[in-house]
């Protein structure tokens, strides 16, 4: 099966001090793991995921001057495990490289995703998730997600 996901991402911790809500689009592929009523032969399987997220920078006033943090773009390709604990739900844990663009700076790093999906129909799912990103010389960045998925 294949799935395309779109979602809203809320930065937390240090990340929320510099950036506001983000948006993103992902693509996932896994063998017979998506859809309402799915009952795979084994509860766990493999999944591939890739996508792009954009977080808008915050406007702040510091020492009497207005300042705007730049937008933050995140490209990622991850792989991992998908677990189907019930016929209408799955849990996904993936990790892999990420490429991040902030102003004129490009950094490579690690991205870890944990997502849940509840299938409301054969072709649609919704669910929350957590994203962890770590790059050299920066603090870890964490965002909470709420996504909708279309399965085909």
Coordinates of N, CA, C and O in Angstrom, one line a residue:
X1 N 0.8 -1.2 0.0 CA 0.0 0.0 0.0 C 0.9 1.3 0.0 O 2.0 1.2 0.4
X2 N 0.2 2.3 -0.4 CA 0.9 3.6 -0.4 C 0.0 4.6 0.3 O -1.2 4.5 0.3
X3 N 0.6 5.6 0.9 CA -0.2 6.7 1.6 C 0.5 8.0 1.4 O 1.7 8.1 1.4
X4 N -0.4 9.0 1.3 CA 0.1 10.4 1.3 C -0.6 11.1 2.5 O -1.8 11.0 2.7
X5 N 0.3 11.8 3.3 CA -0.2 12.4 4.5 C 0.1 13.9 4.4 O 1.1 14.4 3.9
X6 N -0.9 14.7 5.0 CA -0.7 16.1 5.2 C -1.0 16.4 6.6 O -1.9 15.8 7.2
X7 N -0.3 17.4 7.2 CA -0.5 17.7 8.6 C -0.1 19.0 9.0 O 0.6 19.8 8.3
X8 N -0.5 19.3 10.3 CA -0.1 20.5 11.0 C 0.9 20.0 12.1 O 0.8 19.0 12.7
X9 N 2.0 20.8 12.2 CA 3.1 20.5 13.2 C 3.3 21.7 14.1 O 3.4 22.8 13.7
X10 N 3.3 21.4 15.4 CA 3.5 22.4 16.5 C 4.8 22.2 17.1 O 5.0 21.2 17.9
X11 N 5.8 23.1 16.9 CA 7.0 23.1 17.6 C 6.9 23.1 19.1 O 6.0 23.8 19.6
X12 N 7.7 22.4 19.9 CA 7.7 22.5 21.3 C 9.1 22.9 21.9 O 10.0 22.9 21.1
X13 N 9.1 23.2 23.1 CA 10.4 23.5 23.8 C 11.1 24.7 23.1 O 10.5 25.7 22.7
X14 N 12.4 24.5 22.9 CA 13.3 25.6 22.3 C 12.8 25.9 20.9 O 12.8 27.1 20.5
X15 N 12.3 24.9 20.2 CA 11.9 25.1 18.8 C 10.7 26.1 18.8 O 10.5 26.9 17.9
X16 N 9.8 26.0 19.8 CA 8.6 26.9 19.8 C 8.9 28.4 20.2 O 8.1 29.2 20.0
X17 N 10.1 28.6 20.7 CA 10.6 30.0 20.9 C 10.9 30.8 19.7 O 10.9 32.0 19.7
X18 N 11.2 30.0 18.6 CA 11.7 30.7 17.4 C 10.7 30.4 16.2 O 10.8 31.2 15.2
X19 N 9.9 29.4 16.3 CA 9.0 29.1 15.1 C 7.6 28.8 15.6 O 7.4 28.3 16.7
X20 N 6.7 29.1 14.7 CA 5.2 28.8 15.0 C 4.8 27.6 14.2 O 5.7 26.8 13.8
X21 N 3.6 27.4 14.0 CA 3.0 26.2 13.4 C 3.7 25.9 12.0 O 4.1 26.8 11.3
X22 N 3.8 24.6 11.8 CA 4.4 24.2 10.5 C 3.3 23.3 9.7 O 2.3 22.9 10.3
X23 N 3.6 23.1 8.5 CA 2.8 22.3 7.6 C 3.7 21.3 6.9 O 4.9 21.6 6.7
X24 N 3.2 20.1 6.5 CA 4.0 19.1 5.9 C 3.2 18.2 5.1 O 2.0 18.0 5.3
X25 N 3.9 17.5 4.1 CA 3.4 16.5 3.3 C 4.4 15.3 3.3 O 5.6 15.5 3.2
X26 N 3.9 14.1 3.5 CA 4.7 12.9 3.5 C 4.1 11.9 2.5 O 3.0 11.9 2.2
X27 N 5.0 10.9 2.2 CA 4.6 9.8 1.4 C 5.2 8.5 2.1 O 6.3 8.5 2.5
X28 N 4.3 7.5 2.3 CA 4.8 6.3 2.9 C 4.4 5.1 2.0 O 3.4 5.1 1.3
X29 N 5.2 4.0 2.1 CA 5.0 2.8 1.4 C 5.3 1.6 2.4 O 6.3 1.6 3.0
X30 N 4.3 0.7 2.4 CA 4.4 -0.5 3.2 C 3.5 -1.6 2.6 O 2.5 -1.3 2.1
X31 N 3.9 -2.8 2.7 CA 3.2 -3.9 2.1 C 2.0 -4.3 2.9 O 2.1 -4.8 4.1
X32 N 0.8 -4.0 2.4 CA -0.5 -4.4 3.0 C -0.7 -4.0 4.5 O -1.0 -4.8 5.3
X33 N -0.4 -2.7 4.8 CA -0.4 -2.3 6.1 C -1.4 -1.1 6.4 O -1.7 -0.7 7.5
X34 N -2.0 -0.6 5.3 CA -2.8 0.6 5.4 C -4.3 0.2 5.0 O -4.5 -0.5 4.1
X35 N -5.2 0.8 5.7 CA -6.6 0.7 5.4 C -7.5 0.1 6.5 O -7.0 -0.6 7.4
X36 N -8.7 0.4 6.5 CA -9.7 -0.1 7.5 C -9.8 -1.6 7.4 O -10.0 -2.1 6.3
X37 N -9.8 -2.3 8.5 CA -10.0 -3.8 8.5 C -8.8 -4.6 8.0 O -8.9 -5.8 7.8
X38 N -7.6 -4.0 7.9 CA -6.4 -4.7 7.5 C -6.1 -5.7 8.6 O -6.1 -5.4 9.8
X39 N -5.7 -6.9 8.2 CA -5.3 -8.0 9.2 C -4.1 -8.7 8.6 O -4.3 -9.8 8.0
X40 N -2.9 -8.1 8.7 CA -1.7 -8.7 8.1 C -1.4 -10.0 8.8 O -1.7 -10.3 9.9
X41 N -0.6 -10.9 8.1 CA -0.2 -12.1 8.6 C 0.6 -12.0 9.9 O 0.6 -12.8 10.8
X42 N 1.5 -10.9 9.9 CA 2.3 -10.6 11.1 C 1.9 -9.2 11.6 O 1.6 -8.3 10.8
X43 N 2.0 -9.0 12.9 CA 1.6 -7.7 13.4 C 2.6 -6.6 13.1 O 2.2 -5.4 13.0
X44 N 3.9 -6.9 12.8 CA 4.9 -5.9 12.4 C 5.3 -6.1 11.0 O 5.3 -7.2 10.4
X45 N 5.8 -5.0 10.5 CA 6.3 -5.0 9.1 C 7.2 -3.8 8.9 O 7.5 -3.0 9.8
X46 N 7.7 -3.6 7.7 CA 8.6 -2.5 7.3 C 7.9 -1.4 6.6 O 6.9 -1.6 6.0
X47 N 8.4 -0.2 6.8 CA 7.8 1.0 6.2 C 8.9 2.0 5.7 O 9.9 2.1 6.4
X48 N 8.6 2.6 4.6 CA 9.5 3.7 4.1 C 8.7 5.0 4.1 O 7.5 5.0 3.8
X49 N 9.4 6.1 4.4 CA 8.7 7.4 4.5 C 9.6 8.5 4.0 O 10.8 8.4 4.3
X50 N 9.0 9.4 3.4 CA 9.8 10.6 3.0 C 8.9 11.8 2.9 O 7.6 11.7 2.8
X51 N 9.4 13.0 3.1 CA 8.5 14.2 3.1 C 9.2 15.5 3.2 O 10.5 15.6 3.3
X52 N 8.4 16.5 3.3 CA 8.9 17.9 3.5 C 8.0 18.6 4.5 O 6.8 18.4 4.5
X53 N 8.6 19.4 5.4 CA 7.9 20.2 6.3 C 8.4 21.6 6.3 O 9.6 21.8 6.1
X54 N 7.5 22.6 6.5 CA 8.0 24.0 6.6 C 7.4 24.6 7.9 O 6.2 24.5 8.1
X55 N 8.2 25.3 8.6 CA 7.8 26.0 9.8 C 8.1 27.5 9.7 O 9.2 27.9 9.3
X56 N 7.0 28.3 9.9 CA 7.2 29.7 9.8 C 7.9 30.3 11.0 O 7.7 29.8 12.1
X57 N 8.8 31.3 10.8 CA 9.5 31.9 11.9 C 8.6 32.9 12.6 O 7.7 33.4 12.1
X58 N 8.9 33.0 13.9 CA 8.2 34.0 14.8 C 8.7 35.4 14.6 O 9.9 35.6 14.4
X59 N 7.8 36.3 14.9 CA 8.2 37.7 15.0 C 8.3 38.1 16.5 O 7.5 37.7 17.3
X60 N 9.5 38.7 16.8 CA 9.7 39.1 18.2 C 10.2 40.5 18.2 O 10.7 41.1 17.2
X61 N 10.1 41.1 19.4 CA 10.7 42.4 19.6 C 11.8 42.2 20.7 O 11.6 41.7 21.8
X62 N 13.0 42.7 20.3 CA 14.2 42.5 21.3 C 14.9 43.9 21.3 O 15.2 44.4 20.2
X63 N 15.2 44.3 22.5 CA 15.8 45.6 22.7 C 15.2 46.7 21.8 O 15.9 47.6 21.3
X64 N 13.9 46.7 21.7 CA 13.2 47.8 21.0 C 13.1 47.6 19.5 O 12.6 48.5 18.8
X65 N 13.7 46.5 19.0 CA 13.7 46.3 17.5 C 12.9 45.0 17.2 O 12.9 44.0 17.9
X66 N 12.2 45.1 16.1 CA 11.4 44.0 15.6 C 12.4 43.0 14.9 O 13.3 43.5 14.1
X67 N 12.2 41.7 15.1 CA 13.0 40.7 14.5 C 12.1 39.6 14.1 O 11.2 39.2 14.8
X68 N 12.4 39.0 12.9 CA 11.6 37.8 12.5 C 12.6 36.7 12.2 O 13.5 36.8 11.4
X69 N 12.4 35.5 12.9 CA 13.1 34.3 12.6 C 12.8 33.8 11.2 O 11.6 33.9 10.8
X70 N 13.7 33.3 10.5 CA 13.5 32.8 9.1 C 12.7 31.5 9.1 O 12.6 30.8 10.2
X71 N 12.1 31.2 8.0 CA 11.4 29.9 7.9 C 12.4 28.8 7.9 O 13.6 28.9 7.6
X72 N 11.9 27.6 8.3 CA 12.7 26.4 8.5 C 12.1 25.3 7.7 O 11.0 24.9 7.8
X73 N 12.9 24.8 6.7 CA 12.5 23.7 5.8 C 13.2 22.5 6.1 O 14.4 22.5 6.3
X74 N 12.4 21.4 6.2 CA 13.0 20.1 6.6 C 12.6 19.0 5.5 O 11.4 18.8 5.3
X75 N 13.6 18.4 4.9 CA 13.4 17.3 4.0 C 13.9 16.0 4.6 O 15.0 16.0 5.2
X76 N 13.2 14.9 4.5 CA 13.6 13.7 5.2 C 13.2 12.5 4.4 O 12.3 12.4 3.6
X77 N 14.0 11.4 4.7 CA 13.8 10.1 4.1 C 14.1 9.1 5.3 O 15.2 9.1 5.8
X78 N 13.1 8.4 5.7 CA 13.2 7.5 6.9 C 12.7 6.1 6.5 O 11.9 5.9 5.6
X79 N 13.1 5.2 7.3 CA 12.6 3.8 7.3 C 12.5 3.3 8.7 O 13.1 3.8 9.6
X80 N 11.6 2.3 8.8 CA 11.4 1.7 10.1 C 10.4 0.6 10.2 O 10.2 -0.1 9.3
X81 N 9.7 0.6 11.3 CA 8.8 -0.5 11.7 C 7.4 0.1 11.7 O 7.1 1.2 12.3
X82 N 6.4 -0.7 11.2 CA 5.0 -0.4 11.4 C 4.4 -1.6 12.1 O 4.7 -2.7 11.8
X83 N 3.5 -1.2 13.1 CA 2.9 -2.2 13.9 C 1.4 -2.1 13.8 O 0.9 -0.9 14.0
X84 N 0.7 -3.1 13.5 CA -0.8 -3.1 13.4 C -1.4 -3.8 14.6 O -1.6 -5.0 14.6
X85 N -1.6 -3.1 15.8 CA -2.2 -3.7 17.0 C -3.7 -4.0 16.8 O -4.2 -4.8 17.6
X86 N -4.4 -3.4 15.9 CA -5.8 -3.6 15.7 C -6.1 -3.5 14.2 O -5.3 -2.9 13.4
X87 N -7.2 -4.0 13.7 CA -7.5 -3.9 12.3 C -7.7 -2.5 11.7 O -7.6 -2.3 10.5
X88 N -8.0 -1.6 12.6 CA -8.2 -0.2 12.1 C -7.2 0.8 12.6 O -7.4 2.0 12.6
X89 N -6.0 0.3 13.0 CA -5.0 1.2 13.5 C -3.6 0.7 13.3 O -3.4 -0.5 13.2
X90 N -2.6 1.6 13.3 CA -1.2 1.2 13.2 C -0.4 2.3 14.0 O -0.8 3.4 14.2
X91 N 0.8 1.8 14.4 CA 1.8 2.7 15.0 C 3.0 2.6 14.1 O 3.4 1.5 13.6
X92 N 3.7 3.7 13.9 CA 4.9 3.8 13.0 C 6.0 4.4 13.7 O 5.9 5.5 14.3
X93 N 7.2 3.8 13.7 CA 8.4 4.3 14.2 C 9.5 4.3 13.1 O 9.8 3.2 12.6
X94 N 10.0 5.4 12.7 CA 11.0 5.5 11.6 C 12.1 6.4 12.0 O 11.9 7.3 12.8
X95 N 13.2 6.2 11.4 CA 14.4 7.1 11.6 C 15.2 7.2 10.3 O 15.2 6.2 9.5
X96 N 15.9 8.3 10.1 CA 16.7 8.4 9.0 C 17.3 9.8 8.8 O 17.1 10.7 9.7
X97 N 18.0 10.1 7.7 CA 18.6 11.4 7.5 C 17.6 12.5 7.2 O 16.5 12.2 6.6
X98 N 18.0 13.7 7.6 CA 17.2 14.8 7.3 C 18.1 16.0 6.8 O 19.2 16.1 7.2
X99 N 17.6 16.7 5.9 CA 18.3 17.9 5.4 C 17.5 19.1 5.7 O 16.3 19.2 5.4
X100 N 18.1 20.1 6.4 CA 17.3 21.2 6.9 C 17.9 22.5 6.3 O 19.1 22.7 6.3
X101 N 17.0 23.4 5.9 CA 17.4 24.7 5.4 C 16.9 25.8 6.2 O 15.7 25.9 6.5
X102 N 17.8 26.6 6.8 CA 17.4 27.8 7.6 C 18.2 29.0 7.1 O 19.4 29.0 7.2
X103 N 17.5 30.0 6.6 CA 18.2 31.1 5.9 C 19.1 30.6 4.8 O 18.7 29.8 4.0
X104 N 20.4 30.9 4.9 CA 21.3 30.4 3.9 C 22.1 29.2 4.3 O 23.0 28.7 3.7
X105 N 21.7 28.6 5.4 CA 22.4 27.5 6.0 C 21.7 26.2 5.7 O 20.5 26.0 5.8
X106 N 22.5 25.2 5.3 CA 22.0 23.8 5.1 C 22.7 22.9 6.0 O 23.9 22.8 6.1
X107 N 21.9 22.1 6.8 CA 22.5 21.1 7.7 C 21.9 19.8 7.6 O 20.7 19.6 7.3
X108 N 22.7 18.8 7.7 CA 22.2 17.4 7.7 C 22.1 16.9 9.1 O 22.9 17.4 10.0
X109 N 21.2 16.0 9.4 CA 21.0 15.5 10.7 C 20.2 14.3 10.7 O 20.0 13.6 9.7
X110 N 19.7 13.9 11.9 CA 18.9 12.7 12.1 C 17.5 13.1 12.4 O 17.2 14.1 13.2
X111 N 16.5 12.4 11.9 CA 15.1 12.6 12.2 C 14.5 11.3 12.7 O 14.7 10.2 12.1
X112 N 13.7 11.3 13.7 CA 13.0 10.2 14.2 C 11.5 10.6 14.3 O 11.1 11.6 14.8
X113 N 10.6 9.7 13.7 CA 9.2 9.9 13.7 C 8.5 8.9 14.5 O 8.8 7.7 14.4
X114 N 7.5 9.3 15.3 CA 6.6 8.3 15.8 C 5.2 8.8 15.5 O 4.7 9.9 15.9
X115 N 4.4 8.0 14.7 CA 3.1 8.4 14.3 C 2.1 7.3 14.6 O 2.4 6.1 14.6
X116 N 0.8 7.7 14.8 CA -0.3 6.7 15.0 C -1.3 7.0 13.9 O -1.4 8.2 13.4
X117 N -2.0 6.0 13.4 CA -3.0 6.2 12.4 C -4.2 5.4 12.8 O -4.1 4.2 13.1
X118 N -5.4 6.1 12.8 CA -6.7 5.4 13.0 C -7.4 5.5 11.7 O -7.7 6.6 11.2
X119 N -7.9 4.4 11.1 CA -8.5 4.4 9.8 C -10.0 4.6 10.0 O -10.7 3.8 10.6
X120 N -10.5 5.8 9.5 CA -11.9 6.1 9.6 C -12.7 5.6 8.4 O -13.9 5.6 8.4
X121 N -12.0 5.2 7.4 CA -12.6 4.5 6.2 C -11.5 3.7 5.5 O -10.3 3.7 6.0
X122 N -11.8 3.0 4.5 CA -10.8 2.2 3.8 C -9.6 3.1 3.2 O -8.5 2.6 3.2
X123 N -9.9 4.3 2.9 CA -8.9 5.2 2.3 C -8.4 6.4 3.1 O -7.6 7.1 2.6
X124 N -9.0 6.6 4.3 CA -8.6 7.7 5.1 C -8.3 7.3 6.5 O -8.9 6.5 7.1
X125 N -7.2 8.0 7.0 CA -6.8 7.8 8.4 C -6.5 9.2 9.0 O -6.1 10.1 8.3
X126 N -6.5 9.3 10.3 CA -6.1 10.4 11.1 C -5.3 10.0 12.3 O -5.4 8.8 12.7
X127 N -4.4 10.8 12.8 CA -3.7 10.5 14.0 C -2.6 11.5 14.3 O -2.1 12.2 13.5
X128 N -2.2 11.5 15.6 CA -1.2 12.3 16.1 C 0.2 11.7 16.0 O 0.3 10.5 15.7
X129 N 1.2 12.5 16.2 CA 2.6 12.0 16.2 C 3.6 12.9 16.8 O 3.2 14.0 17.2
X130 N 4.8 12.5 16.9 CA 5.9 13.3 17.5 C 7.1 13.1 16.6 O 7.4 12.1 16.1
X131 N 7.8 14.3 16.3 CA 9.0 14.3 15.5 C 10.1 14.8 16.3 O 10.0 15.8 17.0
X132 N 11.3 14.1 16.2 CA 12.5 14.5 16.9 C 13.6 14.7 15.9 O 13.8 13.9 15.0
X133 N 14.2 15.9 15.9 CA 15.3 16.2 14.9 C 16.5 16.6 15.7 O 16.5 17.4 16.6
X134 N 17.7 16.1 15.3 CA 18.9 16.5 15.9 C 20.0 16.8 14.8 O 20.2 16.0 13.9
X135 N 20.7 17.9 15.0 CA 21.7 18.3 14.0 C 23.0 18.7 14.8 O 22.9 19.1 16.0
X136 N 24.1 18.6 14.2 CA 25.3 19.0 14.8 C 25.3 20.5 15.2 O 24.8 21.3 14.5
X137 N 25.8 20.8 16.4 CA 25.9 22.1 17.0 C 24.5 22.8 17.2 O 24.4 24.0 17.3
X138 N 23.4 22.0 17.4 CA 22.1 22.5 17.7 C 21.5 21.7 18.8 O 21.8 20.5 18.9
X139 N 20.5 22.3 19.5 CA 19.7 21.5 20.4 C 18.7 20.7 19.6 O 18.4 21.0 18.5
X140 N 18.3 19.6 20.2 CA 17.3 18.8 19.6 C 16.0 19.6 19.4 O 15.6 20.4 20.2
X141 N 15.3 19.4 18.3 CA 14.1 20.1 17.9 C 12.9 19.0 18.0 O 13.1 18.0 17.4
X142 N 11.8 19.4 18.6 CA 10.7 18.4 18.8 C 9.4 19.1 18.3 O 9.2 20.3 18.6
X143 N 8.6 18.4 17.6 CA 7.3 19.0 17.2 C 6.2 17.9 17.4 O 6.5 16.7 17.2
X144 N 5.0 18.3 17.7 CA 3.9 17.5 17.8 C 3.1 17.6 16.5 O 3.1 18.7 15.9
X145 N 2.5 16.5 16.0 CA 1.8 16.5 14.7 C 0.4 16.0 14.8 O 0.1 15.2 15.7
X146 N -0.4 16.5 13.9 CA -1.8 15.9 13.7 C -1.9 15.8 12.2 O -1.8 16.8 11.5
X147 N -2.1 14.6 11.7 CA -2.1 14.4 10.3 C -3.3 13.6 9.8 O -3.9 12.9 10.5
X148 N -3.6 13.8 8.5 CA -4.6 13.0 7.8 C -3.9 12.3 6.7 O -3.0 12.9 6.1
X149 N -4.3 11.1 6.4 CA -3.7 10.2 5.4 C -4.7 9.7 4.4 O -5.8 9.4 4.8
X150 N -4.3 9.7 3.2 CA -5.1 9.1 2.1 C -4.3 7.9 1.6 O -3.1 8.0 1.2
X151 N -5.0 6.8 1.6 CA -4.4 5.5 1.2 C -4.8 5.1 -0.2 O -6.0 5.2 -0.6
X152 N -3.8 4.6 -1.0 CA -4.1 4.2 -2.4 C -3.3 3.0 -2.7 O -2.4 2.6 -2.0

